[in-house]
Coordinates of C-alpha atoms in Angstrom, one line a residue:
M1 CA 0.0 0.0 0.0
T2 CA 1.3 3.4 -0.9
G3 CA 0.9 6.7 1.0
P4 CA -2.3 8.8 0.9
R5 CA -3.3 10.6 -2.2
M6 CA -5.8 13.3 -2.9
L7 CA -8.5 12.2 -5.3
Y8 CA -11.1 14.2 -7.1
R9 CA -14.5 12.8 -8.2
L10 CA -16.3 14.6 -11.0
S11 CA -20.0 13.9 -11.3
P12 CA -22.4 15.3 -14.0
P13 CA -23.5 17.9 -14.6
G14 CA -20.6 19.6 -12.9
T15 CA -20.1 18.7 -9.3
M16 CA -16.8 17.8 -7.7
S17 CA -15.8 16.1 -4.5
W18 CA -12.5 15.1 -3.0
C19 CA -11.0 12.6 -0.5
A20 CA -7.7 11.5 0.8
A21 CA -7.3 7.9 0.0
P22 CA -4.5 5.3 -0.1
G23 CA -2.4 5.6 -3.2
D24 CA -3.6 2.4 -4.6
A25 CA -7.3 3.4 -4.4
V26 CA -7.6 4.2 -8.1
S27 CA -6.9 0.6 -8.9
R28 CA -9.9 -0.6 -6.9
A29 CA -13.2 -1.7 -8.3
P30 CA -15.4 1.3 -9.4
A31 CA -18.0 0.7 -6.7
E32 CA -15.3 0.8 -4.0
L33 CA -14.3 4.2 -5.2
D34 CA -17.7 5.6 -4.6
A35 CA -17.6 4.1 -1.0
L36 CA -14.7 6.4 -0.1
P37 CA -15.4 9.3 2.2
W38 CA -16.0 12.0 -0.4
A39 CA -16.5 15.7 0.6
P40 CA -17.4 18.7 -1.5
A41 CA -14.3 20.2 -3.1
E42 CA -13.4 23.8 -2.8
R43 CA -11.8 23.8 -6.2
A44 CA -14.1 24.9 -9.0
F45 CA -15.2 22.4 -11.6
G46 CA -14.1 23.4 -15.1
A47 CA -13.8 22.1 -18.7
D48 CA -10.0 21.7 -18.4
L49 CA -10.4 19.6 -15.3
L50 CA -12.9 17.3 -17.2
R51 CA -10.4 17.2 -20.1
I52 CA -7.8 15.9 -17.7
A53 CA -10.2 13.4 -16.1
V54 CA -11.1 11.7 -19.5
R55 CA -7.4 11.3 -20.2
H56 CA -6.1 10.2 -16.7
G57 CA -9.1 9.2 -14.6
V58 CA -11.0 6.1 -14.0
A59 CA -14.8 5.5 -14.1
S60 CA -16.9 5.1 -11.0
P61 CA -20.6 4.7 -10.8
A62 CA -21.0 8.3 -9.8
G63 CA -18.6 9.8 -12.4
L64 CA -14.9 10.0 -13.0
V65 CA -12.2 9.7 -10.3
L66 CA -8.9 11.5 -10.8
D67 CA -5.6 11.5 -8.9
A68 CA -5.1 15.2 -8.0
R69 CA -1.4 15.0 -9.0
H70 CA -2.6 15.3 -12.7
T71 CA -4.2 18.7 -11.8
V72 CA -1.3 20.6 -10.0
D73 CA -0.6 22.8 -13.0
L74 CA -4.2 23.6 -13.9
G75 CA -4.7 27.3 -13.4
R76 CA -1.2 27.7 -11.9
A77 CA 0.1 30.0 -14.7
D78 CA -2.9 32.3 -14.4
G79 CA -2.4 32.4 -10.6
L80 CA 1.2 33.2 -10.9
R81 CA 0.5 36.0 -13.4
S82 CA -2.3 37.5 -11.3
D83 CA 0.0 37.4 -8.2
Q84 CA 2.7 39.2 -10.2
L85 CA 0.3 41.9 -11.3
A86 CA -0.7 42.5 -7.7
I87 CA 3.0 42.6 -6.7
D88 CA 3.7 45.1 -9.5
D89 CA 0.9 47.3 -8.3
A90 CA 2.1 47.2 -4.7
Q91 CA 5.7 47.9 -5.7
A92 CA 4.6 50.9 -7.8
G93 CA 2.9 52.4 -4.8
L94 CA 5.9 51.7 -2.6
R95 CA 8.3 53.3 -5.1
E96 CA 6.3 56.5 -5.0
S97 CA 6.2 56.6 -1.2
V98 CA 8.0 59.2 0.9
A99 CA 10.0 56.5 2.6
M100 CA 11.4 55.2 -0.7
R101 CA 12.3 58.7 -1.7
L102 CA 14.2 59.2 1.6
I103 CA 16.0 55.9 1.1
E104 CA 17.0 56.9 -2.4
Q105 CA 18.4 60.2 -1.1
A106 CA 20.4 58.4 1.6
Y107 CA 21.5 55.6 -0.7
P108 CA 21.7 57.0 -4.3
G109 CA 21.0 54.3 -6.9
S110 CA 19.1 52.0 -4.5
G111 CA 15.9 52.7 -6.5
E112 CA 17.5 51.5 -9.7
L113 CA 18.9 48.4 -8.0
A114 CA 15.4 47.6 -6.6
A115 CA 13.9 48.1 -10.1
Q116 CA 16.5 45.7 -11.5
L117 CA 15.7 43.1 -8.9
D118 CA 12.0 43.5 -9.5
E119 CA 12.5 42.9 -13.2
K120 CA 14.6 39.7 -12.5
L121 CA 11.8 38.5 -10.2
R122 CA 9.1 39.3 -12.8
K123 CA 11.0 37.4 -15.4
A124 CA 11.5 34.4 -13.1
A125 CA 7.7 34.4 -12.3
E126 CA 6.9 34.5 -16.0
N127 CA 9.3 31.6 -16.7
T128 CA 7.6 29.6 -13.9
A129 CA 4.2 30.4 -15.4
R130 CA 5.4 29.2 -18.9
E131 CA 6.8 26.0 -17.3
A132 CA 3.4 25.4 -15.7
E133 CA 1.7 25.9 -19.1
A134 CA 4.1 23.4 -20.7
Q135 CA 3.5 20.8 -18.0
L136 CA -0.2 21.2 -18.3
A137 CA 0.1 20.9 -22.1
E138 CA 1.9 17.6 -21.5
V139 CA -1.0 16.3 -19.3
L140 CA -3.6 17.4 -21.9
A141 CA -1.5 15.9 -24.8
A142 CA -2.4 12.4 -23.6
P143 CA -5.2 10.9 -25.8
V144 CA -8.8 11.0 -24.6
R145 CA -9.8 7.6 -23.5
P146 CA -13.1 7.1 -25.4
A147 CA -14.6 4.8 -22.8
L148 CA -14.2 7.5 -20.1
A149 CA -15.7 10.2 -22.4
E150 CA -18.6 7.9 -23.2
H151 CA -19.1 7.0 -19.5
W152 CA -19.3 10.7 -18.7
R153 CA -22.0 11.2 -21.4
R154 CA -23.9 8.1 -20.3
L155 CA -24.2 9.7 -16.8
G156 CA -25.7 12.8 -18.4
G157 CA -22.5 14.9 -18.6
R158 CA -21.6 17.0 -21.6
Y159 CA -18.0 16.7 -22.8
P160 CA -16.5 20.0 -24.1
D161 CA -14.4 18.6 -27.0

């Protein structure tokens, strides 16, 4: 038996639940998967999550069960970019503050050094966002498993592709 894993269960028309289960849980019989202690998920259900599930999930009577490790990069790039925009806004306000002007007077050139560091950090954040996009593209590059897409439709779900 392997360590616990976080699993998601997607059910039509668009509900999602989660549970922490033994790592080998996804290899169990489908009925056993639905017997796990599922709880409503905080994560939003979305088309990309469903696209991942029909590639990497398993069928259960209630829907599709997916190991959460396949979803770690979903939305990560957007989150990183949104966070960077918030940081940029905060830093712009800080650079215009009286305190920063006093620091620049006391330590000439410190503002330029701070701007250079900010740019390096901005580029690093963008590189990380691009890596997340590439990793998500790899997950989505796997072929759709027709049996899983059909199972989803049979349960009343609509598949986006």
